[in-house]
Amino acid sequence: MVLYFSGTGNTEYIAKLIADGLNDECLDLFDRIRSNDKSPLYSEKTYVICAPIYVCEMPIFLVKYLKSIKFNGNRKVYFVFTSGGYCGSAKVQAKLFSMRKNLKCLGCVEFVMPRNYVANNRYAMDEEDVIHSKISKATKKVKQVVEDMKNERKLKSRHVWLFETLIIAPFAPVWTRYKLVAKDFYTTDQCVGCKICEKVCPFNNIKVVDKKPKWGERCTHCMACIAKCPKKAIEYGNKTQDKPRYLLKNYVPAKIND
Ligand SMILES: Cc1cc2nc3c(=O)[nH]c(=O)nc-3n(C[C@H](O)[C@H](O)[C@H](O)COP(=O)(O)O)c2cc1C
């Protein structure tokens, strides 16, 4: 069973290609997370957990959610990360998670995907040619990864140095808690109250009142609301004005993305 969470489509794209290659089922965790559904999972095949990287790790909310559910059936697991280029200590997190859930980790693999973090001043969004090139390289890489997974080969990934883990482990939760927050989201006059932002929030944190979205306390900066707004009417503080929004589905043929 291939499991994934995705804000802007990168992880969903890779997860679906892997599931297709393995002829396995693919489960989007969005509804489960949104409705706090903690029913157990069952898979006869190796689990494949696919996650975007937030703050040099797998998203804290996602790991917390995965920790809270039972993994029945097969006891083996692969991890697939999609990132803008740096997965930090996600591999260590994956190993600790596997130990805790009594799963055997067969390895982690990283896919460098287009940057989606528009509400951020540190990294510029990728240019169109870079986006195409990253997606094309990642799509080719899936084939090898699927072959390795089919043969239950151990996946190789970058070595994570101890100092990285020592820095990231305390830094990521603090940054997540204080910086990945909703307070700076607002809408411009372009907003038509279509409620798409309300529907795509994994935390059910957006409520449209009098045709205007209001953000509550829970947010993880997945970028789904801002990127999926059809009117480009959502902004974040002074960080997003005149910047392109990124959604994978705008770059691949529709049938791959279904
Ligand atoms: C809140 C946030 C934090 C991120 N932190 C990192 C990071 O530490 N390293 C990195 O390489 N990419 C980082 N990214 C980029 C995403 O990991 C990358 O674009 C990913 O493929 C997005 O997946 P998705 O489209 O499935 O949501 C971050 C993105 C967001 C939204």
PDB file of C-alpha atoms and ligand atoms in Angstrom:
ATOM      1  CA  MET A   1       0.000   0.000   0.000  1.00  0.00           C
ATOM      2  CA  VAL A   2       1.306   3.392  -1.025  1.00  0.00           C
ATOM      3  CA  LEU A   3       0.288   6.184   1.383  1.00  0.00           C
ATOM      4  CA  TYR A   4       0.797   9.857   0.777  1.00  0.00           C
ATOM      5  CA  PHE A   5       0.073  13.384   1.889  1.00  0.00           C
ATOM      6  CA  SER A   6       0.498  16.182  -0.617  1.00  0.00           C
ATOM      7  CA  GLY A   7      -0.199  19.917  -0.492  1.00  0.00           C
ATOM      8  CA  THR A   8       0.526  20.955  -4.074  1.00  0.00           C
ATOM      9  CA  GLY A   9       0.737  17.667  -5.952  1.00  0.00           C
ATOM     10  CA  ASN A  10       4.432  16.710  -6.042  1.00  0.00           C
ATOM     11  CA  THR A  11       4.149  13.861  -3.562  1.00  0.00           C
ATOM     12  CA  GLU A  12       0.827  12.757  -5.002  1.00  0.00           C
ATOM     13  CA  TYR A  13       2.380  12.528  -8.465  1.00  0.00           C
ATOM     14  CA  ILE A  14       5.330  10.402  -7.315  1.00  0.00           C
ATOM     15  CA  ALA A  15       3.130   8.231  -5.067  1.00  0.00           C
ATOM     16  CA  LYS A  16       0.703   7.480  -7.904  1.00  0.00           C
ATOM     17  CA  LEU A  17       3.510   6.603 -10.316  1.00  0.00           C
ATOM     18  CA  ILE A  18       5.023   4.255  -7.735  1.00  0.00           C
ATOM     19  CA  ALA A  19       1.669   2.632  -6.950  1.00  0.00           C
ATOM     20  CA  ASP A  20       1.052   2.215 -10.664  1.00  0.00           C
ATOM     21  CA  GLY A  21       4.485   0.619 -11.168  1.00  0.00           C
ATOM     22  CA  LEU A  22       3.965  -1.713  -8.225  1.00  0.00           C
ATOM     23  CA  ASN A  23       0.370  -2.432  -9.195  1.00  0.00           C
ATOM     24  CA  ASP A  24      -0.546  -1.548  -5.642  1.00  0.00           C
ATOM     25  CA  GLU A  25      -3.274   0.560  -4.052  1.00  0.00           C
ATOM     26  CA  CYS A  26      -2.598   4.238  -3.383  1.00  0.00           C
ATOM     27  CA  LEU A  27      -4.154   5.962  -0.385  1.00  0.00           C
ATOM     28  CA  ASP A  28      -4.414   9.742  -0.105  1.00  0.00           C
ATOM     29  CA  LEU A  29      -4.288  10.530   3.615  1.00  0.00           C
ATOM     30  CA  PHE A  30      -6.053  13.884   3.155  1.00  0.00           C
ATOM     31  CA  ASP A  31      -9.561  12.716   4.156  1.00  0.00           C
ATOM     32  CA  ARG A  32      -8.271  10.641   7.058  1.00  0.00           C
ATOM     33  CA  ILE A  33      -6.251  13.544   8.441  1.00  0.00           C
ATOM     34  CA  ARG A  34      -9.062  16.034   7.913  1.00  0.00           C
ATOM     35  CA  SER A  35     -11.625  13.849   9.660  1.00  0.00           C
ATOM     36  CA  ASN A  36      -9.152  12.525  12.253  1.00  0.00           C
ATOM     37  CA  ASP A  37      -9.913   8.983  11.069  1.00  0.00           C
ATOM     38  CA  LYS A  38      -7.544   6.677  12.934  1.00  0.00           C
ATOM     39  CA  SER A  39      -8.880   3.346  11.735  1.00  0.00           C
ATOM     40  CA  PRO A  40      -6.149   0.731  11.222  1.00  0.00           C
ATOM     41  CA  LEU A  41      -4.499   0.093   7.886  1.00  0.00           C
ATOM     42  CA  TYR A  42      -4.053  -3.322   6.361  1.00  0.00           C
ATOM     43  CA  SER A  43      -1.692  -4.195   3.513  1.00  0.00           C
ATOM     44  CA  GLU A  44      -0.417  -7.513   2.226  1.00  0.00           C
ATOM     45  CA  LYS A  45       2.308  -5.714   0.307  1.00  0.00           C
ATOM     46  CA  THR A  46       5.165  -3.585   1.662  1.00  0.00           C
ATOM     47  CA  TYR A  47       4.013  -0.165   2.871  1.00  0.00           C
ATOM     48  CA  VAL A  48       5.373   2.838   0.970  1.00  0.00           C
ATOM     49  CA  ILE A  49       5.020   6.110   2.879  1.00  0.00           C
ATOM     50  CA  CYS A  50       5.368   9.206   0.699  1.00  0.00           C
ATOM     51  CA  ALA A  51       5.784  12.649   2.261  1.00  0.00           C
ATOM     52  CA  PRO A  52       6.853  16.146   1.318  1.00  0.00           C
ATOM     53  CA  ILE A  53       9.680  17.657   3.338  1.00  0.00           C
ATOM     54  CA  TYR A  54       8.807  20.576   5.610  1.00  0.00           C
ATOM     55  CA  VAL A  55      11.576  22.246   7.622  1.00  0.00           C
ATOM     56  CA  CYS A  56      14.163  19.542   6.836  1.00  0.00           C
ATOM     57  CA  GLU A  57      11.942  16.683   8.028  1.00  0.00           C
ATOM     58  CA  MET A  58       8.738  14.854   7.244  1.00  0.00           C
ATOM     59  CA  PRO A  59       5.898  17.174   8.363  1.00  0.00           C
ATOM     60  CA  ILE A  60       5.464  16.864  12.105  1.00  0.00           C
ATOM     61  CA  PHE A  61       1.656  16.604  11.870  1.00  0.00           C
ATOM     62  CA  LEU A  62       2.005  13.742   9.382  1.00  0.00           C
ATOM     63  CA  VAL A  63       4.392  11.724  11.531  1.00  0.00           C
ATOM     64  CA  LYS A  64       2.132  12.327  14.512  1.00  0.00           C
ATOM     65  CA  TYR A  65      -0.841  11.077  12.517  1.00  0.00           C
ATOM     66  CA  LEU A  66       1.029   8.009  11.211  1.00  0.00           C
ATOM     67  CA  LYS A  67       2.180   7.196  14.737  1.00  0.00           C
ATOM     68  CA  SER A  68      -1.429   7.174  15.870  1.00  0.00           C
ATOM     69  CA  ILE A  69      -2.626   4.486  13.449  1.00  0.00           C
ATOM     70  CA  LYS A  70      -2.049   0.741  13.368  1.00  0.00           C
ATOM     71  CA  PHE A  71      -0.207  -0.815  10.443  1.00  0.00           C
ATOM     72  CA  ASN A  72      -1.522  -4.362  10.085  1.00  0.00           C
ATOM     73  CA  GLY A  73      -0.363  -7.069   7.686  1.00  0.00           C
ATOM     74  CA  ASN A  74       3.031  -6.605   6.028  1.00  0.00           C
ATOM     75  CA  ARG A  75       5.810  -5.469   8.397  1.00  0.00           C
ATOM     76  CA  LYS A  76       8.070  -3.788   5.842  1.00  0.00           C
ATOM     77  CA  VAL A  77       8.129  -0.137   4.821  1.00  0.00           C
ATOM     78  CA  TYR A  78       9.832   2.164   2.319  1.00  0.00           C
ATOM     79  CA  PHE A  79       9.877   5.950   2.644  1.00  0.00           C
ATOM     80  CA  VAL A  80       9.683   8.350  -0.283  1.00  0.00           C
ATOM     81  CA  PHE A  81      10.436  12.048   0.229  1.00  0.00           C
ATOM     82  CA  THR A  82       9.780  14.884  -2.184  1.00  0.00           C
ATOM     83  CA  SER A  83      11.623  18.107  -1.505  1.00  0.00           C
ATOM     84  CA  GLY A  84      13.075  21.212  -3.068  1.00  0.00           C
ATOM     85  CA  GLY A  85      16.511  19.638  -2.668  1.00  0.00           C
ATOM     86  CA  TYR A  86      17.298  19.101   1.012  1.00  0.00           C
ATOM     87  CA  CYS A  87      15.659  16.360   3.090  1.00  0.00           C
ATOM     88  CA  GLY A  88      17.695  17.073   6.236  1.00  0.00           C
ATOM     89  CA  SER A  89      17.199  14.351   8.788  1.00  0.00           C
ATOM     90  CA  ALA A  90      13.967  12.845   7.418  1.00  0.00           C
ATOM     91  CA  LYS A  91      15.765   9.524   7.005  1.00  0.00           C
ATOM     92  CA  VAL A  92      16.545   9.390  10.729  1.00  0.00           C
ATOM     93  CA  GLN A  93      12.934  10.286  11.506  1.00  0.00           C
ATOM     94  CA  ALA A  94      11.807   7.438   9.193  1.00  0.00           C
ATOM     95  CA  LYS A  95      14.041   4.903  10.939  1.00  0.00           C
ATOM     96  CA  LEU A  96      12.840   5.957  14.384  1.00  0.00           C
ATOM     97  CA  PHE A  97       9.239   5.818  13.213  1.00  0.00           C
ATOM     98  CA  SER A  98       9.725   2.292  11.819  1.00  0.00           C
ATOM     99  CA  MET A  99      11.297   1.068  15.053  1.00  0.00           C
ATOM    100  CA  ARG A 100       8.454   2.521  17.061  1.00  0.00           C
ATOM    101  CA  LYS A 101       5.824   0.879  14.837  1.00  0.00           C
ATOM    102  CA  ASN A 102       7.733  -2.419  14.704  1.00  0.00           C
ATOM    103  CA  LEU A 103       8.155  -2.090  10.943  1.00  0.00           C
ATOM    104  CA  LYS A 104      11.313  -3.013   9.049  1.00  0.00           C
ATOM    105  CA  CYS A 105      12.563   0.031   7.120  1.00  0.00           C
ATOM    106  CA  LEU A 106      13.891  -1.068   3.717  1.00  0.00           C
ATOM    107  CA  GLY A 107      15.199   2.413   2.981  1.00  0.00           C
ATOM    108  CA  CYS A 108      14.353   5.930   1.909  1.00  0.00           C
ATOM    109  CA  VAL A 109      14.507   7.663  -1.435  1.00  0.00           C
ATOM    110  CA  GLU A 110      14.484  11.376  -2.236  1.00  0.00           C
ATOM    111  CA  PHE A 111      12.913  13.079  -5.242  1.00  0.00           C
ATOM    112  CA  VAL A 112      13.923  16.659  -5.961  1.00  0.00           C
ATOM    113  CA  MET A 113      10.739  18.371  -7.083  1.00  0.00           C
ATOM    114  CA  PRO A 114       9.723  21.936  -7.920  1.00  0.00           C
ATOM    115  CA  ARG A 115       9.624  24.315  -4.989  1.00  0.00           C
ATOM    116  CA  ASN A 116       6.105  24.985  -3.763  1.00  0.00           C
ATOM    117  CA  TYR A 117       6.762  27.231  -0.759  1.00  0.00           C
ATOM    118  CA  VAL A 118       5.493  30.547  -2.055  1.00  0.00           C
ATOM    119  CA  ALA A 119       4.829  31.992   1.443  1.00  0.00           C
ATOM    120  CA  ASN A 120       8.521  32.181   2.093  1.00  0.00           C
ATOM    121  CA  ASN A 121      11.151  34.768   1.288  1.00  0.00           C
ATOM    122  CA  ARG A 122      14.207  32.558   1.604  1.00  0.00           C
ATOM    123  CA  TYR A 123      13.888  30.553  -1.590  1.00  0.00           C
ATOM    124  CA  ALA A 124      12.733  31.895  -4.929  1.00  0.00           C
ATOM    125  CA  MET A 125      10.158  29.812  -6.777  1.00  0.00           C
ATOM    126  CA  ASP A 126      11.598  27.740  -9.621  1.00  0.00           C
ATOM    127  CA  GLU A 127      11.572  29.058 -13.176  1.00  0.00           C
ATOM    128  CA  GLU A 128       9.397  27.194 -15.692  1.00  0.00           C
ATOM    129  CA  ASP A 129      12.351  25.376 -17.328  1.00  0.00           C
ATOM    130  CA  VAL A 130      13.624  24.218 -13.918  1.00  0.00           C
ATOM    131  CA  ILE A 131      10.142  22.952 -13.040  1.00  0.00           C
ATOM    132  CA  HIS A 132       9.938  20.919 -16.253  1.00  0.00           C
ATOM    133  CA  SER A 133      13.440  19.565 -15.822  1.00  0.00           C
ATOM    134  CA  LYS A 134      12.854  18.503 -12.183  1.00  0.00           C
ATOM    135  CA  ILE A 135       9.585  16.733 -13.039  1.00  0.00           C
ATOM    136  CA  SER A 136      11.173  14.980 -15.992  1.00  0.00           C
ATOM    137  CA  LYS A 137      14.178  13.749 -13.946  1.00  0.00           C
ATOM    138  CA  ALA A 138      11.913  12.590 -11.120  1.00  0.00           C
ATOM    139  CA  THR A 139       9.609  10.747 -13.518  1.00  0.00           C
ATOM    140  CA  LYS A 140      12.590   8.852 -14.951  1.00  0.00           C
ATOM    141  CA  LYS A 141      13.904   8.058 -11.481  1.00  0.00           C
ATOM    142  CA  VAL A 142      10.592   6.426 -10.481  1.00  0.00           C
ATOM    143  CA  LYS A 143      11.246   3.503 -12.854  1.00  0.00           C
ATOM    144  CA  GLN A 144      14.464   2.489 -11.068  1.00  0.00           C
ATOM    145  CA  VAL A 145      12.898   2.974  -7.660  1.00  0.00           C
ATOM    146  CA  VAL A 146       9.944   0.772  -8.604  1.00  0.00           C
ATOM    147  CA  GLU A 147      12.317  -1.960  -9.825  1.00  0.00           C
ATOM    148  CA  ASP A 148      14.195  -1.807  -6.512  1.00  0.00           C
ATOM    149  CA  MET A 149      10.941  -1.945  -4.569  1.00  0.00           C
ATOM    150  CA  LYS A 150       9.587  -4.852  -6.618  1.00  0.00           C
ATOM    151  CA  ASN A 151      12.730  -6.818  -5.796  1.00  0.00           C
ATOM    152  CA  GLU A 152      12.669  -5.684  -2.164  1.00  0.00           C
ATOM    153  CA  ARG A 153      16.148  -4.217  -2.574  1.00  0.00           C
ATOM    154  CA  LYS A 154      17.347  -1.821   0.095  1.00  0.00           C
ATOM    155  CA  LEU A 155      17.148   1.754  -1.156  1.00  0.00           C
ATOM    156  CA  LYS A 156      20.222   3.922  -0.943  1.00  0.00           C
ATOM    157  CA  SER A 157      19.979   7.543   0.111  1.00  0.00           C
ATOM    158  CA  ARG A 158      22.268  10.361   1.157  1.00  0.00           C
ATOM    159  CA  HIS A 159      24.163   9.880   4.421  1.00  0.00           C
ATOM    160  CA  VAL A 160      22.755  12.059   7.206  1.00  0.00           C
ATOM    161  CA  TRP A 161      25.497  13.443   9.446  1.00  0.00           C
ATOM    162  CA  LEU A 162      24.990  13.426  13.180  1.00  0.00           C
ATOM    163  CA  PHE A 163      25.397  17.204  13.373  1.00  0.00           C
ATOM    164  CA  GLU A 164      22.454  17.645  10.955  1.00  0.00           C
ATOM    165  CA  THR A 165      20.172  15.614  13.182  1.00  0.00           C
ATOM    166  CA  LEU A 166      21.406  17.423  16.280  1.00  0.00           C
ATOM    167  CA  ILE A 167      20.599  20.796  14.737  1.00  0.00           C
ATOM    168  CA  ILE A 168      17.347  19.861  12.994  1.00  0.00           C
ATOM    169  CA  ALA A 169      15.753  17.826  15.813  1.00  0.00           C
ATOM    170  CA  PRO A 170      15.227  20.812  18.142  1.00  0.00           C
ATOM    171  CA  PHE A 171      14.940  23.425  15.361  1.00  0.00           C
ATOM    172  CA  ALA A 172      12.155  21.863  13.253  1.00  0.00           C
ATOM    173  CA  PRO A 173       9.447  21.658  15.948  1.00  0.00           C
ATOM    174  CA  VAL A 174      10.083  25.236  17.104  1.00  0.00           C
ATOM    175  CA  TRP A 175      10.077  26.622  13.549  1.00  0.00           C
ATOM    176  CA  THR A 176       6.953  24.613  12.740  1.00  0.00           C
ATOM    177  CA  ARG A 177       5.158  25.837  15.836  1.00  0.00           C
ATOM    178  CA  TYR A 178       5.932  29.522  15.450  1.00  0.00           C
ATOM    179  CA  LYS A 179       6.433  30.039  11.718  1.00  0.00           C
ATOM    180  CA  LEU A 180       4.070  27.645   9.949  1.00  0.00           C
ATOM    181  CA  VAL A 181       1.028  29.595  11.077  1.00  0.00           C
ATOM    182  CA  ALA A 182      -2.057  31.000   9.351  1.00  0.00           C
ATOM    183  CA  LYS A 183      -2.199  34.471  10.852  1.00  0.00           C
ATOM    184  CA  ASP A 184      -0.790  36.268   7.802  1.00  0.00           C
ATOM    185  CA  PHE A 185      -3.140  34.779   5.196  1.00  0.00           C
ATOM    186  CA  TYR A 186      -5.663  37.172   3.714  1.00  0.00           C
ATOM    187  CA  THR A 187      -7.708  37.547   0.542  1.00  0.00           C
ATOM    188  CA  THR A 188      -7.766  40.377  -1.959  1.00  0.00           C
ATOM    189  CA  ASP A 189     -10.763  41.813  -3.815  1.00  0.00           C
ATOM    190  CA  GLN A 190     -10.321  39.040  -6.376  1.00  0.00           C
ATOM    191  CA  CYS A 191     -11.876  36.550  -3.914  1.00  0.00           C
ATOM    192  CA  VAL A 192     -15.314  35.355  -5.058  1.00  0.00           C
ATOM    193  CA  GLY A 193     -16.039  33.167  -2.006  1.00  0.00           C
ATOM    194  CA  CYS A 194     -15.912  29.937  -4.061  1.00  0.00           C
ATOM    195  CA  LYS A 195     -14.896  27.884  -0.968  1.00  0.00           C
ATOM    196  CA  ILE A 196     -12.160  25.927  -2.750  1.00  0.00           C
ATOM    197  CA  CYS A 197      -9.683  27.017  -0.050  1.00  0.00           C
ATOM    198  CA  GLU A 198     -12.095  25.672   2.592  1.00  0.00           C
ATOM    199  CA  LYS A 199     -12.290  22.286   0.854  1.00  0.00           C
ATOM    200  CA  VAL A 200      -8.561  21.778   0.250  1.00  0.00           C
ATOM    201  CA  CYS A 201      -7.331  22.514   3.783  1.00  0.00           C
ATOM    202  CA  PRO A 202      -6.170  19.245   5.397  1.00  0.00           C
ATOM    203  CA  PHE A 203      -6.850  20.655   8.859  1.00  0.00           C
ATOM    204  CA  ASN A 204     -10.339  21.999   8.108  1.00  0.00           C
ATOM    205  CA  ASN A 205      -8.896  25.298   9.291  1.00  0.00           C
ATOM    206  CA  ILE A 206     -10.597  27.607   6.774  1.00  0.00           C
ATOM    207  CA  LYS A 207     -14.209  28.706   7.016  1.00  0.00           C
ATOM    208  CA  VAL A 208     -15.834  30.924   4.434  1.00  0.00           C
ATOM    209  CA  VAL A 209     -18.025  33.444   6.239  1.00  0.00           C
ATOM    210  CA  ASP A 210     -19.953  36.071   4.257  1.00  0.00           C
ATOM    211  CA  LYS A 211     -18.102  34.944   1.124  1.00  0.00           C
ATOM    212  CA  LYS A 212     -14.675  35.564   2.699  1.00  0.00           C
ATOM    213  CA  PRO A 213     -12.341  32.852   4.003  1.00  0.00           C
ATOM    214  CA  LYS A 214     -11.234  33.044   7.620  1.00  0.00           C
ATOM    215  CA  TRP A 215      -8.235  31.075   8.810  1.00  0.00           C
ATOM    216  CA  GLY A 216      -8.285  29.442  12.249  1.00  0.00           C
ATOM    217  CA  GLU A 217      -5.404  28.455  14.496  1.00  0.00           C
ATOM    218  CA  ARG A 218      -4.251  25.224  12.869  1.00  0.00           C
ATOM    219  CA  CYS A 219      -2.047  25.494   9.811  1.00  0.00           C
ATOM    220  CA  THR A 220       1.004  23.711   8.465  1.00  0.00           C
ATOM    221  CA  HIS A 221       1.760  25.896   5.439  1.00  0.00           C
ATOM    222  CA  CYS A 222       1.025  23.071   3.005  1.00  0.00           C
ATOM    223  CA  MET A 223       0.285  25.793   0.426  1.00  0.00           C
ATOM    224  CA  ALA A 224      -2.852  24.038  -0.829  1.00  0.00           C
ATOM    225  CA  CYS A 225      -5.184  27.014  -0.204  1.00  0.00           C
ATOM    226  CA  ILE A 226      -2.949  29.647  -1.746  1.00  0.00           C
ATOM    227  CA  ALA A 227      -1.864  27.511  -4.705  1.00  0.00           C
ATOM    228  CA  LYS A 228      -5.304  26.125  -5.530  1.00  0.00           C
ATOM    229  CA  CYS A 229      -7.160  29.455  -5.415  1.00  0.00           C
ATOM    230  CA  PRO A 230      -8.472  29.855  -8.978  1.00  0.00           C
ATOM    231  CA  LYS A 231      -8.511  33.659  -8.682  1.00  0.00           C
ATOM    232  CA  LYS A 232      -5.016  33.958  -7.138  1.00  0.00           C
ATOM    233  CA  ALA A 233      -6.829  35.937  -4.455  1.00  0.00           C
ATOM    234  CA  ILE A 234      -4.922  34.617  -1.421  1.00  0.00           C
ATOM    235  CA  GLU A 235      -1.786  36.332  -0.164  1.00  0.00           C
ATOM    236  CA  TYR A 236       0.492  35.723   2.817  1.00  0.00           C
ATOM    237  CA  GLY A 237       1.812  38.840   4.573  1.00  0.00           C
ATOM    238  CA  ASN A 238       4.167  40.615   2.179  1.00  0.00           C
ATOM    239  CA  LYS A 239       5.751  37.408   0.921  1.00  0.00           C
ATOM    240  CA  THR A 240       3.565  36.306  -1.965  1.00  0.00           C
ATOM    241  CA  GLN A 241       2.669  39.402  -4.005  1.00  0.00           C
ATOM    242  CA  ASP A 242       3.459  38.977  -7.714  1.00  0.00           C
ATOM    243  CA  LYS A 243       4.962  35.540  -7.157  1.00  0.00           C
ATOM    244  CA  PRO A 244       3.822  32.531  -9.207  1.00  0.00           C
ATOM    245  CA  ARG A 245       1.865  29.845  -7.373  1.00  0.00           C
ATOM    246  CA  TYR A 246       2.985  26.273  -7.945  1.00  0.00           C
ATOM    247  CA  LEU A 247       0.735  23.271  -8.577  1.00  0.00           C
ATOM    248  CA  LEU A 248       2.116  20.124 -10.165  1.00  0.00           C
ATOM    249  CA  LYS A 249      -1.053  19.492 -12.158  1.00  0.00           C
ATOM    250  CA  ASN A 250      -0.308  22.516 -14.334  1.00  0.00           C
ATOM    251  CA  TYR A 251       2.811  20.795 -15.647  1.00  0.00           C
ATOM    252  CA  VAL A 252       1.806  17.217 -16.438  1.00  0.00           C
ATOM    253  CA  PRO A 253      -0.776  15.715 -18.797  1.00  0.00           C
ATOM    254  CA  ALA A 254      -4.143  15.402 -17.081  1.00  0.00           C
ATOM    255  CA  LYS A 255      -4.362  11.621 -17.287  1.00  0.00           C
ATOM    256  CA  ILE A 256      -1.160  11.153 -15.262  1.00  0.00           C
ATOM    257  CA  ASN A 257      -2.550  13.436 -12.622  1.00  0.00           C
ATOM    258  CA  ASP A 258      -5.997  11.827 -12.316  1.00  0.00           C
TER     259      ASP A 258
HETATM  260  C1  LIG B   1       6.254  24.550   4.828  1.00  0.00           C
HETATM  261  C2  LIG B   1       7.243  24.021   3.822  1.00  0.00           C
HETATM  262  C3  LIG B   1       8.532  23.723   4.210  1.00  0.00           C
HETATM  263  C4  LIG B   1       9.454  23.213   3.280  1.00  0.00           C
HETATM  264  N1  LIG B   1      10.705  22.879   3.701  1.00  0.00           N
HETATM  265  C5  LIG B   1      11.571  22.325   2.828  1.00  0.00           C
HETATM  266  C6  LIG B   1      12.866  21.914   3.251  1.00  0.00           C
HETATM  267  O1  LIG B   1      13.237  22.004   4.426  1.00  0.00           O
HETATM  268  N2  LIG B   1      13.712  21.397   2.320  1.00  0.00           N
HETATM  269  C7  LIG B   1      13.357  21.274   0.999  1.00  0.00           C
HETATM  270  O2  LIG B   1      14.156  20.816   0.197  1.00  0.00           O
HETATM  271  N3  LIG B   1      12.107  21.626   0.568  1.00  0.00           N
HETATM  272  C8  LIG B   1      11.220  22.139   1.449  1.00  0.00           C
HETATM  273  N4  LIG B   1       9.958  22.489   1.021  1.00  0.00           N
HETATM  274  C9  LIG B   1       9.562  22.205  -0.369  1.00  0.00           C
HETATM  275  C10 LIG B   1       8.698  20.932  -0.474  1.00  0.00           C
HETATM  276  O3  LIG B   1       9.245  19.897   0.302  1.00  0.00           O
HETATM  277  C11 LIG B   1       8.583  20.395  -1.909  1.00  0.00           C
HETATM  278  O4  LIG B   1       8.227  21.371  -2.822  1.00  0.00           O
HETATM  279  C12 LIG B   1       7.604  19.222  -1.924  1.00  0.00           C
HETATM  280  O5  LIG B   1       7.820  18.465  -3.092  1.00  0.00           O
HETATM  281  C13 LIG B   1       6.143  19.650  -1.857  1.00  0.00           C
HETATM  282  O6  LIG B   1       5.320  18.501  -1.952  1.00  0.00           O
HETATM  283  P1  LIG B   1       3.749  18.533  -2.230  1.00  0.00           P
HETATM  284  O7  LIG B   1       3.564  19.229  -3.569  1.00  0.00           O
HETATM  285  O8  LIG B   1       3.371  17.105  -2.293  1.00  0.00           O
HETATM  286  O9  LIG B   1       3.108  19.265  -1.116  1.00  0.00           O
HETATM  287  C14 LIG B   1       9.053  23.015   1.931  1.00  0.00           C
HETATM  288  C15 LIG B   1       7.742  23.339   1.543  1.00  0.00           C
HETATM  289  C16 LIG B   1       6.842  23.827   2.474  1.00  0.00           C
HETATM  290  C17 LIG B   1       5.443  24.149   2.024  1.00  0.00           C
END
